[in-house]
Amino acid sequence: MGLVGFAIILAFLVLGEVVAALTGNFLPGSVTGMVLLFLALRFKLVRPDWIRQAADLLTRNMTLLFLPPAIGIVDQWAMLSSHIWLWAALVAGCWLLVLSSAGLTHKAVSSLLHKKKEA
């Protein structure tokens, strides 16, 4: 079942790239493919057990997926280090944005669930 799961995930990645190219790359193909896979799972076009093994394997080995970008950063360190304060500010700003949006989302969902329990 593992190879079937990889084939399904890869098919949605390719489909996402095609949709992204047709829509002028409004969203990256990988994101589009993931949204399409989510919708396929949501509407039961794809069963979770079809892709579970492949998804678990990819999740367990996520470090390997981050290794090429990390090597690219090290390879381009001379260019990046000349603007280190700009990059630090950018990373800190994005971190704060993600932290704030996650906190606000959690607060909103918790509030909705609390209201639903009371009703």
PDB file of C-alpha atoms in Angstrom:
ATOM      1  CA  MET A   1       0.000   0.000   0.000  1.00  0.00           C
ATOM      2  CA  GLY A   2       3.013   2.306   0.515  1.00  0.00           C
ATOM      3  CA  LEU A   3       3.768   2.697  -3.192  1.00  0.00           C
ATOM      4  CA  VAL A   4       0.137   3.448  -3.935  1.00  0.00           C
ATOM      5  CA  GLY A   5       0.212   6.166  -1.276  1.00  0.00           C
ATOM      6  CA  PHE A   6       3.331   7.719  -2.773  1.00  0.00           C
ATOM      7  CA  ALA A   7       1.734   7.576  -6.220  1.00  0.00           C
ATOM      8  CA  ILE A   8      -1.399   9.335  -4.940  1.00  0.00           C
ATOM      9  CA  ILE A   9       0.610  12.034  -3.147  1.00  0.00           C
ATOM     10  CA  LEU A  10       2.806  12.524  -6.223  1.00  0.00           C
ATOM     11  CA  ALA A  11      -0.262  12.685  -8.480  1.00  0.00           C
ATOM     12  CA  PHE A  12      -1.725  15.477  -6.349  1.00  0.00           C
ATOM     13  CA  LEU A  13       1.621  17.283  -6.385  1.00  0.00           C
ATOM     14  CA  VAL A  14       1.687  17.121 -10.201  1.00  0.00           C
ATOM     15  CA  LEU A  15      -1.969  18.154 -10.382  1.00  0.00           C
ATOM     16  CA  GLY A  16      -1.205  21.079  -8.099  1.00  0.00           C
ATOM     17  CA  GLU A  17       1.698  22.160 -10.320  1.00  0.00           C
ATOM     18  CA  VAL A  18      -0.550  21.992 -13.387  1.00  0.00           C
ATOM     19  CA  VAL A  19      -3.309  24.007 -11.715  1.00  0.00           C
ATOM     20  CA  ALA A  20      -0.737  26.535 -10.468  1.00  0.00           C
ATOM     21  CA  ALA A  21       0.697  26.927 -13.968  1.00  0.00           C
ATOM     22  CA  LEU A  22      -2.773  27.365 -15.463  1.00  0.00           C
ATOM     23  CA  THR A  23      -3.712  30.002 -12.872  1.00  0.00           C
ATOM     24  CA  GLY A  24      -0.542  32.026 -13.344  1.00  0.00           C
ATOM     25  CA  ASN A  25       1.214  30.579 -10.276  1.00  0.00           C
ATOM     26  CA  PHE A  26      -1.040  32.453  -7.883  1.00  0.00           C
ATOM     27  CA  LEU A  27      -0.226  29.777  -5.279  1.00  0.00           C
ATOM     28  CA  PRO A  28       2.760  27.417  -5.394  1.00  0.00           C
ATOM     29  CA  GLY A  29       1.975  24.073  -6.970  1.00  0.00           C
ATOM     30  CA  SER A  30       2.870  22.155  -3.824  1.00  0.00           C
ATOM     31  CA  VAL A  31       0.381  24.188  -1.775  1.00  0.00           C
ATOM     32  CA  THR A  32      -2.291  23.814  -4.446  1.00  0.00           C
ATOM     33  CA  GLY A  33      -1.676  20.069  -4.563  1.00  0.00           C
ATOM     34  CA  MET A  34      -1.951  19.794  -0.790  1.00  0.00           C
ATOM     35  CA  VAL A  35      -5.240  21.699  -0.813  1.00  0.00           C
ATOM     36  CA  LEU A  36      -6.550  19.423  -3.563  1.00  0.00           C
ATOM     37  CA  LEU A  37      -5.451  16.343  -1.606  1.00  0.00           C
ATOM     38  CA  PHE A  38      -7.173  17.717   1.510  1.00  0.00           C
ATOM     39  CA  LEU A  39     -10.379  18.254  -0.486  1.00  0.00           C
ATOM     40  CA  ALA A  40     -10.129  14.752  -1.952  1.00  0.00           C
ATOM     41  CA  LEU A  41      -9.763  13.345   1.569  1.00  0.00           C
ATOM     42  CA  ARG A  42     -12.569  15.545   2.890  1.00  0.00           C
ATOM     43  CA  PHE A  43     -15.019  14.480   0.180  1.00  0.00           C
ATOM     44  CA  LYS A  44     -13.914  10.832   0.469  1.00  0.00           C
ATOM     45  CA  LEU A  45     -12.464  10.601  -3.038  1.00  0.00           C
ATOM     46  CA  VAL A  46      -9.257   9.320  -1.424  1.00  0.00           C
ATOM     47  CA  ARG A  47      -9.334   7.132   1.669  1.00  0.00           C
ATOM     48  CA  PRO A  48      -6.860   8.049   4.419  1.00  0.00           C
ATOM     49  CA  ASP A  49      -5.579   4.481   4.721  1.00  0.00           C
ATOM     50  CA  TRP A  50      -4.471   4.634   1.072  1.00  0.00           C
ATOM     51  CA  ILE A  51      -1.885   7.309   1.858  1.00  0.00           C
ATOM     52  CA  ARG A  52      -1.243   6.762   5.598  1.00  0.00           C
ATOM     53  CA  GLN A  53       1.962   4.703   5.230  1.00  0.00           C
ATOM     54  CA  ALA A  54       3.517   7.098   2.727  1.00  0.00           C
ATOM     55  CA  ALA A  55       2.504  10.168   4.710  1.00  0.00           C
ATOM     56  CA  ASP A  56       3.864   8.669   7.945  1.00  0.00           C
ATOM     57  CA  LEU A  57       7.165   7.846   6.241  1.00  0.00           C
ATOM     58  CA  LEU A  58       7.475  11.367   4.843  1.00  0.00           C
ATOM     59  CA  THR A  59       6.608  12.898   8.211  1.00  0.00           C
ATOM     60  CA  ARG A  60       9.086  10.726  10.118  1.00  0.00           C
ATOM     61  CA  ASN A  61      11.873  11.660   7.698  1.00  0.00           C
ATOM     62  CA  MET A  62      11.028  15.338   7.374  1.00  0.00           C
ATOM     63  CA  THR A  63      14.601  16.264   8.321  1.00  0.00           C
ATOM     64  CA  LEU A  64      15.779  14.923   4.980  1.00  0.00           C
ATOM     65  CA  LEU A  65      13.299  17.200   3.215  1.00  0.00           C
ATOM     66  CA  PHE A  66      14.744  20.272   4.956  1.00  0.00           C
ATOM     67  CA  LEU A  67      18.357  19.332   4.284  1.00  0.00           C
ATOM     68  CA  PRO A  68      18.626  20.719   0.699  1.00  0.00           C
ATOM     69  CA  PRO A  69      17.346  24.198   1.665  1.00  0.00           C
ATOM     70  CA  ALA A  70      19.702  24.244   4.653  1.00  0.00           C
ATOM     71  CA  ILE A  71      22.640  23.372   2.397  1.00  0.00           C
ATOM     72  CA  GLY A  72      21.549  26.140   0.019  1.00  0.00           C
ATOM     73  CA  ILE A  73      21.620  28.638   2.884  1.00  0.00           C
ATOM     74  CA  VAL A  74      25.123  27.552   3.871  1.00  0.00           C
ATOM     75  CA  ASP A  75      26.216  27.686   0.229  1.00  0.00           C
ATOM     76  CA  GLN A  76      24.922  31.262  -0.141  1.00  0.00           C
ATOM     77  CA  TRP A  77      26.165  32.419   3.273  1.00  0.00           C
ATOM     78  CA  ALA A  78      28.469  35.108   1.839  1.00  0.00           C
ATOM     79  CA  MET A  79      25.523  36.846   0.143  1.00  0.00           C
ATOM     80  CA  LEU A  80      23.202  36.360   3.120  1.00  0.00           C
ATOM     81  CA  SER A  81      25.699  37.516   5.749  1.00  0.00           C
ATOM     82  CA  SER A  82      26.085  40.920   4.111  1.00  0.00           C
ATOM     83  CA  HIS A  83      22.428  41.598   4.990  1.00  0.00           C
ATOM     84  CA  ILE A  84      22.279  39.646   8.248  1.00  0.00           C
ATOM     85  CA  TRP A  85      20.282  42.297  10.151  1.00  0.00           C
ATOM     86  CA  LEU A  86      17.689  42.457   7.404  1.00  0.00           C
ATOM     87  CA  TRP A  87      17.337  38.667   7.437  1.00  0.00           C
ATOM     88  CA  ALA A  88      17.179  38.604  11.245  1.00  0.00           C
ATOM     89  CA  ALA A  89      14.427  41.240  11.219  1.00  0.00           C
ATOM     90  CA  LEU A  90      12.553  39.332   8.514  1.00  0.00           C
ATOM     91  CA  VAL A  91      12.741  36.036  10.427  1.00  0.00           C
ATOM     92  CA  ALA A  92      11.730  37.725  13.703  1.00  0.00           C
ATOM     93  CA  GLY A  93       8.818  39.495  12.006  1.00  0.00           C
ATOM     94  CA  CYS A  94       7.576  36.296  10.389  1.00  0.00           C
ATOM     95  CA  TRP A  95       7.975  34.450  13.682  1.00  0.00           C
ATOM     96  CA  LEU A  96       5.887  37.061  15.480  1.00  0.00           C
ATOM     97  CA  LEU A  97       3.268  36.986  12.723  1.00  0.00           C
ATOM     98  CA  VAL A  98       2.963  33.192  12.878  1.00  0.00           C
ATOM     99  CA  LEU A  99       2.922  33.182  16.679  1.00  0.00           C
ATOM    100  CA  SER A 100       0.257  35.903  16.805  1.00  0.00           C
ATOM    101  CA  SER A 101      -1.942  34.333  14.156  1.00  0.00           C
ATOM    102  CA  ALA A 102      -1.716  30.909  15.818  1.00  0.00           C
ATOM    103  CA  GLY A 103      -2.634  32.413  19.187  1.00  0.00           C
ATOM    104  CA  LEU A 104      -5.541  34.410  17.785  1.00  0.00           C
ATOM    105  CA  THR A 105      -6.796  31.403  15.834  1.00  0.00           C
ATOM    106  CA  HIS A 106      -6.625  29.226  18.954  1.00  0.00           C
ATOM    107  CA  LYS A 107      -8.465  31.878  20.968  1.00  0.00           C
ATOM    108  CA  ALA A 108     -11.206  32.203  18.322  1.00  0.00           C
ATOM    109  CA  VAL A 109     -11.679  28.429  17.960  1.00  0.00           C
ATOM    110  CA  SER A 110     -11.715  27.952  21.731  1.00  0.00           C
ATOM    111  CA  SER A 111     -14.314  30.695  22.066  1.00  0.00           C
ATOM    112  CA  LEU A 112     -16.498  29.126  19.378  1.00  0.00           C
ATOM    113  CA  LEU A 113     -16.234  25.683  20.978  1.00  0.00           C
ATOM    114  CA  HIS A 114     -17.067  27.125  24.397  1.00  0.00           C
ATOM    115  CA  LYS A 115     -20.143  28.886  22.985  1.00  0.00           C
ATOM    116  CA  LYS A 116     -21.191  25.675  21.232  1.00  0.00           C
ATOM    117  CA  LYS A 117     -20.911  23.696  24.486  1.00  0.00           C
ATOM    118  CA  GLU A 118     -23.075  26.237  26.305  1.00  0.00           C
ATOM    119  CA  ALA A 119     -25.797  26.108  23.638  1.00  0.00           C
TER     120      ALA A 119
END
